[in-house]
Coordinates of C-alpha atoms in Angstrom, one line a residue:
M1 CA -3.3 -43.4 28.9
P2 CA -0.4 -43.9 31.3
L3 CA 0.2 -41.1 33.7
D4 CA 3.8 -40.1 32.4
T5 CA 2.4 -40.1 28.7
P6 CA 2.8 -36.4 27.5
A7 CA -0.6 -34.8 26.5
K8 CA -0.8 -34.1 22.8
P9 CA -0.7 -30.5 22.0
D10 CA -3.6 -28.4 20.7
I11 CA -3.4 -27.1 17.2
V12 CA -4.5 -23.7 17.2
A13 CA -4.9 -21.2 14.0
S14 CA -3.1 -17.9 14.1
V15 CA -1.6 -15.4 11.6
C16 CA 2.0 -14.2 11.2
P17 CA 1.9 -10.5 12.2
H18 CA 5.4 -9.7 10.8
D19 CA 6.4 -7.0 8.2
C20 CA 6.2 -9.5 4.9
P21 CA 3.7 -9.4 2.3
S22 CA 2.6 -13.0 3.1
A23 CA 0.6 -12.7 6.5
C24 CA 0.9 -16.5 6.6
A25 CA -2.0 -18.6 7.9
L26 CA -0.3 -20.6 11.0
E27 CA -1.1 -23.6 13.0
V28 CA 0.4 -23.4 16.7
E29 CA 1.0 -26.2 18.8
R30 CA -0.3 -25.2 22.3
I31 CA 1.3 -27.4 25.0
D32 CA -0.7 -25.4 27.7
R33 CA -2.1 -21.6 28.2
N34 CA 1.5 -20.5 28.7
T35 CA 3.4 -22.8 26.3
I36 CA 3.6 -23.2 22.6
G37 CA 5.8 -25.7 20.5
R38 CA 6.2 -25.9 16.9
V39 CA 4.6 -23.5 14.3
R40 CA 3.6 -24.7 11.0
G41 CA 1.9 -23.3 7.8
A42 CA -1.5 -23.9 7.3
A43 CA -1.9 -26.5 4.6
S44 CA -5.4 -25.7 3.7
N45 CA -4.9 -22.1 2.9
G46 CA -4.2 -21.8 -0.8
Y47 CA -1.6 -19.1 -0.4
T48 CA 0.5 -20.2 2.4
A49 CA 0.1 -23.9 1.3
G50 CA 1.8 -25.3 4.4
V51 CA 5.0 -23.5 4.0
I52 CA 6.3 -20.7 6.2
C53 CA 9.8 -19.4 6.8
A54 CA 12.2 -21.1 9.1
K55 CA 12.4 -18.1 11.6
V56 CA 8.6 -18.2 12.3
A57 CA 8.7 -22.0 12.5
R58 CA 10.9 -21.7 15.4
Y59 CA 8.7 -19.0 17.2
A60 CA 8.8 -20.7 20.6
E61 CA 12.6 -19.4 20.6
R62 CA 11.2 -15.8 20.7
V63 CA 8.0 -16.1 22.8
H64 CA 9.8 -17.9 25.7
H65 CA 12.9 -16.3 25.2
P66 CA 14.8 -15.7 28.7
D67 CA 15.1 -11.9 27.8
R68 CA 11.6 -11.0 27.1
L69 CA 10.6 -8.1 28.9
L70 CA 8.1 -9.0 31.5
R71 CA 7.5 -5.7 33.8
P72 CA 7.9 -2.1 33.4
L73 CA 11.2 -0.5 33.6
L74 CA 12.1 3.0 34.9
R75 CA 15.5 4.4 33.6
V76 CA 17.7 5.4 36.7
G77 CA 20.9 6.0 34.7
P78 CA 22.1 7.8 31.7
K79 CA 20.2 7.3 28.3
G80 CA 21.4 4.2 26.5
S81 CA 23.2 3.0 29.8
D82 CA 20.9 -0.1 30.2
Q83 CA 20.2 1.3 34.0
F84 CA 16.8 0.4 34.7
R85 CA 14.5 -0.8 37.7
E86 CA 11.2 -2.4 37.9
I87 CA 8.2 -0.7 38.6
A88 CA 4.6 -1.2 38.7
W89 CA 2.2 -0.6 36.0
D90 CA 0.2 2.0 37.6
E91 CA 3.4 4.0 38.5
A92 CA 4.7 3.2 34.6
L93 CA 1.1 4.6 33.1
D94 CA 1.1 7.6 35.6
R95 CA 4.8 8.6 34.5
V96 CA 4.1 8.1 30.8
A97 CA 0.7 10.0 30.9
G98 CA 2.2 12.6 33.3
G99 CA 5.3 13.1 30.8
F100 CA 2.8 13.8 27.9
A101 CA 0.5 15.8 29.7
E102 CA 3.5 18.2 31.0
A103 CA 4.9 18.4 27.5
A104 CA 1.6 19.2 26.1
A105 CA 0.7 21.9 28.9
R106 CA 4.2 23.6 27.9
H107 CA 4.2 23.3 24.0
G108 CA 0.9 22.2 22.9
P109 CA -0.3 18.5 22.1
E110 CA 1.8 18.7 18.9
T111 CA 4.9 18.3 20.8
V112 CA 3.7 14.8 21.5
W113 CA 4.7 12.3 18.4
P114 CA 3.3 8.6 18.8
Y115 CA 5.8 6.7 16.5
Y116 CA 5.1 3.3 15.1
F117 CA 5.5 1.0 12.1
A118 CA 5.0 -2.7 11.3
G119 CA 6.6 -4.9 14.0
T120 CA 2.9 -6.1 14.0
M121 CA 0.8 -5.9 11.1
G122 CA -2.4 -6.5 13.0
L123 CA -4.6 -3.7 12.6
V124 CA -5.7 -3.2 16.0
N125 CA -2.1 -3.4 17.4
R126 CA -0.2 -1.7 14.6
D127 CA -2.7 1.0 13.9
G128 CA -4.4 1.9 17.1
I129 CA -1.5 4.4 18.1
N130 CA -3.5 6.6 15.8
R131 CA -6.5 6.3 18.0
L132 CA -4.1 7.9 20.8
R133 CA -2.8 10.6 18.3
N134 CA -6.2 11.7 16.9
V135 CA -8.1 11.8 20.1
M136 CA -5.4 13.8 22.0
G137 CA -4.3 16.0 18.9
Y138 CA -0.6 14.9 18.8
S139 CA 1.6 15.2 15.6
G140 CA 0.7 13.0 12.8
Q141 CA 3.2 10.6 11.3
D142 CA 4.0 10.1 7.5
A143 CA 4.3 6.0 7.5
N144 CA 6.6 6.1 4.5
I145 CA 9.6 4.4 5.3
C146 CA 9.7 1.6 2.9
T147 CA 6.2 1.5 1.0
T148 CA 5.7 5.0 -0.2
V149 CA 8.5 5.0 -3.0
V150 CA 7.2 1.8 -4.6
K151 CA 3.5 2.9 -3.9
S152 CA 4.1 6.1 -5.8
G153 CA 5.5 4.6 -8.9
W154 CA 2.9 1.9 -9.2
I155 CA -0.1 4.0 -8.7
A156 CA 1.6 6.6 -11.1
G157 CA 0.5 4.2 -13.8
S158 CA -2.5 2.0 -12.6
G159 CA -4.0 4.3 -10.3
R160 CA -4.4 1.9 -7.3
V161 CA -2.8 -0.8 -5.4
G162 CA -3.9 -4.1 -6.8
G163 CA -3.1 -6.5 -9.5
P164 CA -3.4 -10.0 -10.5
N165 CA -4.1 -12.8 -7.7
P166 CA -0.5 -13.9 -6.7
L167 CA -1.7 -17.5 -6.8
E168 CA -1.9 -16.9 -10.5
M169 CA 2.0 -17.3 -10.8
A170 CA 1.4 -21.0 -10.4
E171 CA -0.4 -20.6 -13.7
S172 CA 2.4 -18.6 -15.5
D173 CA 4.9 -19.5 -18.1
L174 CA 7.4 -16.9 -17.3
I175 CA 7.8 -15.1 -13.9
I176 CA 10.0 -12.2 -13.6
M177 CA 10.9 -11.2 -9.9
W178 CA 12.0 -7.8 -10.0
G179 CA 13.6 -6.1 -7.1
G180 CA 12.9 -8.9 -4.5
N181 CA 14.5 -11.7 -2.8
P182 CA 11.8 -14.0 -1.9
V183 CA 13.9 -16.8 -0.9
S184 CA 15.2 -15.1 2.0
T185 CA 12.2 -12.7 2.6
Q186 CA 8.9 -14.2 1.4
V187 CA 9.1 -17.9 0.8
N188 CA 5.6 -18.3 -0.2
V189 CA 6.2 -16.6 -3.4
M190 CA 8.7 -19.3 -4.3
T191 CA 6.1 -22.1 -3.6
H192 CA 3.9 -20.8 -6.4
V193 CA 7.2 -20.2 -8.7
T194 CA 7.7 -23.9 -7.9
R195 CA 4.5 -25.0 -9.0
A196 CA 4.6 -23.1 -12.1
R197 CA 8.2 -24.4 -13.1
K198 CA 7.1 -28.0 -12.4
E199 CA 3.7 -28.2 -13.9
R200 CA 4.3 -25.7 -16.9
G201 CA 7.8 -25.5 -17.5
A202 CA 7.7 -22.0 -17.0
R203 CA 11.0 -20.0 -16.8
F204 CA 12.0 -18.0 -13.7
V205 CA 14.2 -15.1 -14.0
V206 CA 15.4 -12.8 -11.4
V207 CA 16.4 -8.8 -11.8
D208 CA 18.8 -7.8 -9.2
P209 CA 21.9 -6.1 -8.6
Y210 CA 23.6 -8.9 -6.8
R211 CA 23.4 -12.8 -6.7
T212 CA 20.8 -13.3 -4.1
P213 CA 19.5 -16.9 -3.0
T214 CA 16.6 -16.1 -5.3
A215 CA 19.0 -15.4 -8.1
D216 CA 20.7 -18.8 -7.5
A217 CA 17.4 -20.4 -7.8
A218 CA 16.4 -18.8 -10.9
D219 CA 16.9 -19.9 -14.5
E220 CA 18.4 -16.5 -15.3
H221 CA 19.6 -13.5 -13.4
V222 CA 19.8 -10.0 -14.9
M223 CA 22.4 -8.3 -12.6
V224 CA 21.5 -4.7 -13.0
R225 CA 23.4 -1.8 -11.4
P226 CA 21.8 -0.5 -8.5
G227 CA 19.3 2.2 -9.6
T228 CA 19.4 1.6 -13.2
D229 CA 16.3 -0.7 -13.6
G230 CA 14.4 2.0 -15.6
A231 CA 16.9 1.8 -18.3
V232 CA 16.5 -2.0 -18.5
A233 CA 12.7 -1.7 -18.6
C234 CA 12.7 0.9 -21.3
A235 CA 14.8 -1.2 -23.4
I236 CA 12.9 -4.2 -23.3
M237 CA 9.7 -2.0 -24.3
H238 CA 12.0 -0.6 -27.2
V239 CA 12.3 -4.2 -28.3
L240 CA 8.7 -4.8 -27.9
F241 CA 7.7 -2.0 -30.2
R242 CA 10.5 -2.6 -32.5
D243 CA 10.1 -6.2 -33.2
G244 CA 6.3 -5.9 -33.5
L245 CA 5.8 -7.4 -30.0
A246 CA 3.7 -5.0 -28.6
D247 CA 0.1 -5.5 -28.1
R248 CA -1.5 -2.9 -30.4
D249 CA -5.1 -3.6 -29.9
Y250 CA -4.6 -3.6 -25.6
L251 CA -2.5 -0.5 -26.1
A252 CA -5.5 1.2 -27.9
R253 CA -8.1 0.0 -25.5
Y254 CA -6.4 0.3 -22.2
T255 CA -3.5 2.7 -22.2
D256 CA -3.1 6.4 -22.7
G257 CA 0.2 7.9 -24.3
A258 CA 1.3 4.6 -26.3
A259 CA 2.1 6.7 -29.1
E260 CA 4.3 9.0 -27.4
L261 CA 6.0 6.4 -25.5
E262 CA 6.8 4.6 -28.6
A263 CA 8.6 7.6 -30.1
H264 CA 10.2 8.3 -26.8
L265 CA 11.5 4.8 -26.7
R266 CA 13.2 4.6 -30.2
T267 CA 16.6 5.8 -28.7
R268 CA 16.4 3.5 -25.6
S269 CA 18.0 0.6 -27.2
P270 CA 19.5 -2.4 -25.5
D271 CA 22.9 -0.9 -26.3
W272 CA 21.9 2.5 -24.6
A273 CA 20.5 0.4 -21.5
E274 CA 24.0 -1.7 -21.4
A275 CA 26.0 1.4 -21.0
I276 CA 23.8 2.6 -18.1
S277 CA 22.9 -0.6 -16.2
G278 CA 25.8 -3.1 -17.0
V279 CA 23.2 -5.8 -18.4
P280 CA 24.5 -7.1 -21.8
A281 CA 22.6 -6.0 -24.7
A282 CA 22.4 -9.6 -25.9
Q283 CA 20.6 -10.4 -22.6
I284 CA 18.0 -7.8 -22.8
E285 CA 17.3 -8.5 -26.5
A286 CA 16.5 -12.2 -25.4
L287 CA 14.6 -11.7 -22.4
A288 CA 12.4 -8.9 -24.3
S289 CA 11.7 -11.4 -27.2
L290 CA 10.7 -14.4 -24.6
Y291 CA 8.6 -11.7 -22.7
G292 CA 6.7 -10.5 -26.0
R293 CA 6.3 -14.0 -27.0
T294 CA 4.8 -15.4 -23.7
D295 CA 1.2 -14.4 -23.1
R296 CA 1.1 -15.7 -19.5
A297 CA 4.3 -13.5 -18.3
F298 CA 4.1 -12.3 -14.6
I299 CA 6.1 -9.6 -13.4
R300 CA 6.6 -9.6 -9.6
L301 CA 7.7 -6.2 -8.0
G302 CA 9.6 -6.2 -4.8
Y303 CA 10.7 -3.5 -2.4
G304 CA 14.3 -3.3 -3.7
F305 CA 12.9 -0.2 -5.5
A306 CA 12.7 1.8 -2.3
R307 CA 16.3 1.8 -2.0
S308 CA 16.8 4.2 -4.9
R309 CA 15.9 7.8 -5.1
N310 CA 14.5 7.3 -8.6
G311 CA 12.4 4.1 -7.2
P312 CA 9.1 5.5 -8.1
M313 CA 10.2 6.0 -11.8
Q314 CA 11.8 2.6 -12.0
V315 CA 8.5 1.1 -10.8
H316 CA 6.6 2.9 -13.3
A317 CA 8.7 1.9 -16.2
V318 CA 8.7 -1.6 -15.1
A319 CA 5.0 -1.8 -14.8
S320 CA 4.7 0.0 -18.1
I321 CA 6.2 -3.2 -19.6
A322 CA 3.1 -5.3 -18.8
A323 CA 0.9 -2.9 -20.6
V324 CA 3.0 -2.4 -23.6
G325 CA 3.0 -6.2 -23.8
G326 CA -0.8 -6.4 -23.0
K327 CA -0.3 -9.2 -20.5
W328 CA -2.8 -8.2 -18.0
K329 CA -5.5 -9.7 -20.3
H330 CA -4.1 -13.3 -19.4
R331 CA -4.8 -15.3 -16.6
G332 CA -1.3 -15.8 -15.1
G333 CA -0.1 -12.4 -16.8
G334 CA 0.2 -9.0 -15.8
A335 CA 2.2 -7.3 -13.0
M336 CA 1.7 -6.9 -9.3
W337 CA 3.5 -5.3 -6.6
K338 CA 0.9 -5.6 -3.7
V339 CA -3.0 -6.5 -3.6
D340 CA -4.1 -4.8 -0.3
G341 CA -5.9 -2.4 -2.1
F342 CA -8.6 -5.2 -2.5
Y343 CA -9.6 -4.9 1.3
K344 CA -12.2 -2.6 2.5
V345 CA -11.9 -2.3 6.2
D346 CA -13.4 0.6 8.0
K347 CA -10.8 1.7 10.6
T348 CA -12.6 4.6 12.1
L349 CA -12.9 2.7 15.5
I350 CA -9.4 1.5 15.6
E351 CA -7.6 4.9 14.4
A352 CA -10.4 7.2 15.6
T353 CA -10.3 8.8 12.2
D354 CA -13.4 10.7 13.0
R355 CA -11.4 12.9 15.5
V356 CA -8.6 14.1 13.3
R357 CA -8.2 17.7 14.1
P358 CA -7.8 19.6 10.7
G359 CA -4.4 21.2 10.5
T360 CA -2.5 19.0 12.8
R361 CA 1.2 18.8 11.5
V362 CA 2.5 15.7 9.9
L363 CA 5.8 14.5 10.5
D364 CA 7.9 12.3 8.1
M365 CA 8.8 8.9 10.2
S366 CA 11.9 8.6 7.7
R367 CA 13.3 11.9 8.9
I368 CA 13.2 11.2 12.6
G369 CA 16.8 12.1 13.3
P370 CA 16.2 15.6 11.8
V371 CA 12.9 15.9 13.4
L372 CA 14.4 15.0 16.8
T373 CA 17.3 17.4 16.4
G374 CA 15.3 20.3 15.3
E375 CA 16.6 20.5 11.8
D376 CA 13.5 19.3 9.9
A377 CA 11.5 22.0 8.0
V378 CA 8.3 21.1 9.3
V379 CA 9.1 20.7 12.9
R380 CA 10.9 24.0 13.0
Q381 CA 7.6 25.7 12.1
G382 CA 6.0 24.6 15.3
P383 CA 7.1 23.3 18.8
P384 CA 9.9 20.7 19.0
V385 CA 9.1 17.1 19.8
T386 CA 9.7 16.7 23.5
A387 CA 7.7 13.3 24.2
M388 CA 7.3 10.3 22.2
L389 CA 5.6 6.9 22.5
V390 CA 7.4 4.0 20.3
Q391 CA 5.5 0.9 19.3
N392 CA 6.5 -1.8 16.7
T393 CA 9.7 -0.4 15.5
N394 CA 13.3 0.2 16.3
P395 CA 14.3 3.6 15.1
A396 CA 17.5 3.6 16.8
A397 CA 18.6 0.8 14.6
V398 CA 16.5 0.9 11.4
A399 CA 15.7 4.5 10.8
P400 CA 18.0 6.5 8.2
D401 CA 20.7 8.9 9.6
T402 CA 21.4 7.0 12.8
H403 CA 23.7 9.3 14.5
R404 CA 20.9 12.1 14.5
V405 CA 18.5 9.8 15.8
L406 CA 20.7 8.9 18.5
K407 CA 21.5 12.5 19.1
G408 CA 18.0 13.2 19.4
F409 CA 16.8 10.3 21.9
N410 CA 19.9 11.4 24.1
R411 CA 18.4 14.9 24.5
D412 CA 17.7 15.6 28.3
D413 CA 14.4 17.4 27.3
L414 CA 12.8 14.4 25.5
F415 CA 10.6 12.1 27.4
L416 CA 10.7 8.7 25.4
A417 CA 8.4 5.8 26.5
V418 CA 9.1 2.5 24.5
H419 CA 6.5 -0.4 24.3
E420 CA 8.5 -3.6 23.6
Q421 CA 9.1 -7.2 23.6
F422 CA 12.8 -6.9 24.2
L423 CA 15.2 -4.3 25.4
T424 CA 16.1 -3.1 21.8
E425 CA 18.3 -0.2 20.9
T426 CA 15.6 2.3 21.1
A427 CA 14.3 0.9 24.3
R428 CA 17.8 1.4 25.9
H429 CA 17.3 5.1 25.3
A430 CA 14.1 5.1 26.9
D431 CA 12.7 6.8 30.1
V432 CA 9.9 4.2 30.6
V433 CA 10.0 0.9 29.0
L434 CA 6.7 -1.2 28.9
P435 CA 6.3 -4.7 28.1
A436 CA 4.4 -6.0 25.2
T437 CA 2.6 -9.0 24.0
T438 CA 3.4 -11.1 21.0
F439 CA 1.0 -11.8 18.4
L440 CA 0.1 -15.3 20.3
E441 CA -1.1 -13.3 23.4
H442 CA -3.8 -11.2 21.8
A443 CA -6.4 -11.1 19.0
D444 CA -6.3 -9.2 15.8
I445 CA -7.3 -9.0 12.3
Y446 CA -5.1 -8.9 9.2
T447 CA -4.8 -7.8 5.6
A448 CA -2.1 -8.8 3.3
G449 CA -0.1 -7.3 0.4
G450 CA 0.8 -10.9 -0.9
H451 CA -2.6 -12.4 -1.0
P452 CA -6.3 -11.6 -0.8
H453 CA -7.0 -13.3 2.4
L454 CA -8.6 -11.1 5.4
E455 CA -7.3 -13.2 8.5
V456 CA -8.6 -13.1 12.0
H457 CA -7.0 -14.9 15.1
D458 CA -7.6 -15.1 18.9
A459 CA -5.0 -15.4 21.5
V460 CA -3.5 -18.7 21.7
I461 CA -1.6 -18.5 24.9
D462 CA -1.9 -15.9 27.9
P463 CA 0.8 -13.1 28.1
P464 CA 3.6 -13.8 30.3
G465 CA 4.6 -11.9 33.5
E466 CA 2.9 -8.2 33.0
C467 CA 2.9 -7.9 29.2
R468 CA 0.1 -6.0 27.9
S469 CA -1.1 -5.7 24.2
N470 CA -0.7 -2.3 22.4
H471 CA -4.3 -1.8 22.5
R472 CA -4.7 -2.1 26.2
L473 CA -1.8 0.2 26.7
L474 CA -3.4 2.9 24.5
N475 CA -6.5 2.7 26.2
D476 CA -5.0 3.0 29.5
L477 CA -3.1 5.8 28.5
L478 CA -6.0 7.5 27.1
R479 CA -8.1 7.2 30.3
R480 CA -5.3 9.0 32.3
L481 CA -5.0 11.6 29.8
G482 CA -8.9 12.5 29.9
G483 CA -9.8 11.1 26.4
E484 CA -12.9 9.6 25.3
H485 CA -13.5 7.3 22.4
P486 CA -15.9 4.0 22.0
A487 CA -12.9 1.9 21.5
M488 CA -11.6 2.6 24.8
D489 CA -14.2 0.2 26.6
M490 CA -13.5 -2.7 24.0
T491 CA -11.3 -5.7 24.1
E492 CA -9.2 -6.7 21.2
A493 CA -11.8 -9.2 20.2
E494 CA -14.7 -6.7 20.6
L495 CA -12.9 -4.1 18.7
V496 CA -12.2 -6.7 15.9
D497 CA -16.0 -7.8 15.8
A498 CA -17.1 -4.2 15.4
T499 CA -14.6 -3.3 12.9
L500 CA -15.7 -6.3 10.8
L501 CA -19.2 -5.7 11.0
R502 CA -18.8 -2.2 10.0
S503 CA -17.1 -3.2 6.9
G504 CA -19.6 -5.8 5.7
Y505 CA -17.7 -8.9 6.8
P506 CA -18.6 -11.7 9.1
G507 CA -18.1 -10.9 13.0
F508 CA -15.0 -12.0 15.3
A509 CA -16.5 -15.5 16.3
E510 CA -17.4 -16.4 12.7
M511 CA -14.1 -15.2 11.3
V512 CA -12.0 -17.1 14.1
E513 CA -14.0 -20.4 13.0
R514 CA -13.3 -19.7 9.3
K515 CA -9.7 -18.4 9.7
W516 CA -9.6 -16.5 6.7
L517 CA -12.0 -15.1 3.8
D518 CA -10.8 -14.7 0.2
V519 CA -11.8 -11.0 -0.6
A520 CA -10.5 -11.1 -4.0
P521 CA -12.5 -9.2 -6.6
S522 CA -13.5 -10.7 -10.1
F523 CA -10.6 -11.7 -12.7
E524 CA -11.6 -8.4 -14.8
E525 CA -11.3 -6.1 -11.8
Q526 CA -7.8 -7.7 -10.8
H527 CA -6.7 -7.5 -14.3
F528 CA -7.8 -4.2 -14.9
L529 CA -10.0 -5.2 -17.6
N530 CA -12.9 -2.8 -16.7
G531 CA -10.3 -0.2 -16.9
F532 CA -7.8 1.6 -14.6
P533 CA -8.8 3.9 -11.8
T534 CA -7.0 6.7 -13.3
R535 CA -7.7 10.1 -14.6
S536 CA -7.9 8.7 -18.2
G537 CA -9.6 5.4 -17.0
R538 CA -6.4 3.6 -18.6
F539 CA -2.8 2.8 -17.7
E540 CA -1.0 6.3 -18.2
F541 CA 2.6 6.0 -19.7
A542 CA 3.1 9.7 -18.8
A543 CA 3.2 10.0 -14.9
D544 CA 2.3 13.3 -13.0
W545 CA 5.4 13.1 -10.9
A546 CA 4.7 16.5 -9.3
A547 CA 1.4 15.5 -8.1
V548 CA 3.1 12.9 -6.1
G549 CA 5.4 15.2 -4.3
P550 CA 7.2 18.6 -4.5
L551 CA 10.4 16.8 -5.5
G552 CA 8.7 15.6 -8.6
A553 CA 8.6 18.7 -10.3
G554 CA 11.0 18.4 -13.6
V555 CA 11.0 14.7 -13.5
P556 CA 10.5 13.2 -17.1
A557 CA 7.0 12.0 -17.6
L558 CA 7.4 9.0 -19.6
P559 CA 9.5 6.1 -18.4
D560 CA 13.2 6.6 -18.5
H561 CA 16.3 6.2 -16.6
V562 CA 16.2 9.0 -14.2
D563 CA 19.8 9.8 -13.2
I564 CA 19.1 11.1 -9.4
I565 CA 20.9 8.2 -8.1
D566 CA 24.2 8.1 -6.0
R567 CA 27.1 8.3 -8.4
A568 CA 30.3 7.1 -8.0
T569 CA 33.3 9.4 -7.1
A570 CA 37.0 9.1 -7.0
E571 CA 36.8 9.2 -3.2
R572 CA 33.6 6.8 -3.0
P573 CA 33.8 4.5 -6.0
Y574 CA 31.3 1.9 -4.7
R575 CA 28.0 1.3 -3.7
M576 CA 26.9 -1.0 -0.9
V577 CA 23.7 -3.1 -1.0
T578 CA 22.3 -3.7 2.2
A579 CA 20.2 -6.8 1.8
P580 CA 18.0 -8.4 4.2
A581 CA 19.3 -11.2 6.1
R582 CA 17.4 -14.7 5.8
N583 CA 17.3 -15.2 9.4
Y584 CA 16.2 -11.7 10.8
L585 CA 13.4 -9.6 9.7
N586 CA 14.6 -6.0 10.2
T587 CA 16.0 -6.2 14.0
S588 CA 13.2 -8.8 14.6
F589 CA 14.7 -12.4 15.5
T590 CA 18.1 -10.8 16.2
E591 CA 17.9 -12.4 19.7
T592 CA 16.8 -15.8 19.1
P593 CA 19.7 -18.2 19.3
T594 CA 19.1 -20.3 16.1
S595 CA 18.8 -17.0 13.9
R596 CA 21.9 -15.5 15.4
R597 CA 24.0 -18.7 14.9
R598 CA 22.9 -19.2 11.1
E599 CA 23.4 -15.6 10.4
G600 CA 26.9 -15.7 12.2
R601 CA 28.8 -12.4 12.2
P602 CA 28.4 -9.3 9.7
V603 CA 30.6 -9.8 6.4
V604 CA 30.9 -7.6 3.4
M605 CA 31.3 -9.2 0.0
V606 CA 33.7 -7.6 -2.3
H607 CA 34.3 -8.8 -6.1
P608 CA 37.6 -10.6 -6.0
E609 CA 39.0 -8.4 -8.7
T610 CA 38.1 -5.2 -6.8
A611 CA 39.6 -6.5 -3.6
A612 CA 42.7 -7.7 -5.2
G613 CA 43.2 -4.1 -6.6
L614 CA 42.6 -2.8 -3.1
G615 CA 45.3 -5.2 -1.8
F616 CA 43.0 -7.4 0.7
G617 CA 41.5 -10.7 0.7
D618 CA 39.2 -13.1 2.4
G619 CA 39.4 -12.5 6.4
D620 CA 40.8 -9.0 6.3
R621 CA 39.2 -6.3 8.1
V622 CA 38.0 -3.4 6.0
R623 CA 36.5 0.0 6.8
L624 CA 33.3 0.9 5.0
G625 CA 32.2 4.6 5.0
N626 CA 30.5 7.6 3.5
A627 CA 29.5 10.9 4.3
Q628 CA 27.1 9.4 7.0
G629 CA 29.7 7.4 8.7
R630 CA 32.0 4.6 8.9
W631 CA 32.0 0.8 9.9
C632 CA 34.6 -2.0 10.1
C633 CA 33.7 -5.5 9.0
T634 CA 35.6 -8.8 8.6
P635 CA 34.3 -12.4 8.6
G636 CA 36.0 -12.6 12.4
S637 CA 34.4 -9.6 14.0
S638 CA 31.9 -6.8 13.7
T639 CA 33.6 -4.6 15.9
G640 CA 36.9 -2.5 16.3
C641 CA 39.0 -1.5 13.6
S642 CA 42.8 -2.3 14.7
R643 CA 43.9 -2.9 11.2
P644 CA 41.8 -0.7 8.9
R645 CA 42.6 -0.4 5.1

C-alpha cells in the first residue's frame, strides 16, 4: 500500500444513547483512537435495519465540536455570566464534595438534590446518579417529566408497559400513529410502516393536532384539536359497538366492564366528538369502519399525550379501542406505547437500591422551579434545596416554568455543579462545571422503548481532554464524601458485566460480541393472550384514577373527553403546539452546524385566515404570550420585539 493512502477506518458497533425509543444499533467509523467518521445504522439489526436519523449520522460534528468542554471550570463571575476559569480535577472534586458536605452539615442530607434525566439512556451513565443519592441519603427525584402522563394512562387499562413487538407493524394492514411524529423523532417507525405499505398495501393514518411531516407522509391525517383525542377515541368505539364491529368474544374473555362501556358510549357519537375535537363526523365514521373491518390494525401511541393535563385519560381511551375491536389477538394488531416492560435488568448495583433510606423525601423533577424558589409543598416541609448535581439534562431550557427555574439557579445560597459536554444554559449558572464523555467514550448497557433488544457497547474512542464519564465522576464524589458501595471500585465495563450476570443475561464480553439480544417474550404474552396483569386479569375499561395520584379523584372512570385542558379565552384565544424540531433533540444537537443550518431561525405558523384577521402576514414579527411569559418571533429573528403586534 502506498504511504500516502489513508488507512481504511475500523467499523465499530455502538448504540445510540439519546432520548428516543429506538436506541438504534450503530456502526461507527473509527479513524483512530481519537477520531470518528460517519455513523450508520446496523443493517443486520432487525429494528434499526440500517436506518438512523440524520443528526446521529453526522455525530462527528458533535463529538469533535470545538466547543466541547474539555476541562473543569470554576465560576468567577455572576451566575449566568459565562465567566469561568479552568481548574484541575482534584480541585473541582474537592469543591463539589465540599459544597455537598457543607450543605448537608447545615441542613441535613436531603438539602442535596441530584437531578438527571435522559441525555443518555445508558443504564450505567443515566441511572448511576441514584447510587450517589441512595448511599448519601440525598433527596429523591420523581423522574416524570415526559413519561408518567402516558404511562399512567397505558397501565390504567393494560396493567403494565408492553404490547406487540414493534416490528409487527410491517405485517399490519392498518397503522394508526396517534400522538407522535416519527418522521422527525423516530425514523425507524417509518421503516416498518413503509414495508407494510409496500408489501401489504397497508393504510397509514396519523392523528395529530397539526400537519407534521409524518402527517404529510400519511394516507390520511385526522387533525384533532389539542387535548380532545379522547372524544375521537370514544366516538370510534361508539361506531364499533353500534355497527356490530366490536369483537364480542374477545370482550367477554379478555376485558372487564364492556357492558358498562357500551352503555356509556351510546351518547358519544361522531357528531358529539366533532363538536369537541373539530374532526368531521364523516371522517370518524369512515375510520371507525375501516378499523373495525381490519384484523391487523396496529395503533402506535406517541408522547404527544404528555402535553395535556388529560393525557392519561386520552391514552386509556385510545388503548381501549384495541380492546373493543379485539385486535390484540392478531399478529400485526393491537396497540403499543412502549415495550421496555419486557426487560428484566437488576439495577441494584447501578443505583444502590439496597441503600434507599425509608422516608427520604422525593421531589418532582417537573417542579424544579417551585422547588428551587421554596414554593413547592414538599420542599416546604423540610430543608430547602441548597446543593445540586445536574447530569444528562438542561433544566434551565427544558423544564417547565423557566422564570422560576432561573430564579432558583441564581440564588446565592445554591451550590450548583453541572456535568456536561457543552456549556448549556444550565451549565452557565453553575458554580463548578465538569466535562463529560459522549457515549462513544465509555461502555454502557441499553434497554429500549421502541424494540425488545437489549444492547451493550464498549468505548469506541478515548475521551478528549479531561472528560470523565458520569460513572467515574459519581464514584470519585462518593469516595470524597465517605460513601461506600461495591460499584465504586468497578469500571463501566465491570459494572455492566456484573449487572448482566445478576439479571440472567450473558456477560459484558459476550454481549459486546453479540451486540444485542432479543428479549421479546412469546406472542401470547406480547399480545396479552394469557391475560392482562391487572386486578381483574383483563383489560379494564373503568380506570382507577385515584390510585394513580391525588388529582385523579373525581375523574370519570370510563373513557371519555375529560375537559381539564387549557380553554380558549377572549384574552388568549389560541393554543400553541410546540412540536419537536427534526434536527434537534430537546437541546441536544443545537450546537452542531448542520442542525443549526437546517433548522434556521424559530418561526411560528398561524393559519392564514387567523393571521389576516389579526392584520399580519408572512415575515411580520409577532409577540406570543400567556400568564407564564412572552416571546417575540419572526422568520427573520428570534430576539427583540421592536415592532410587536
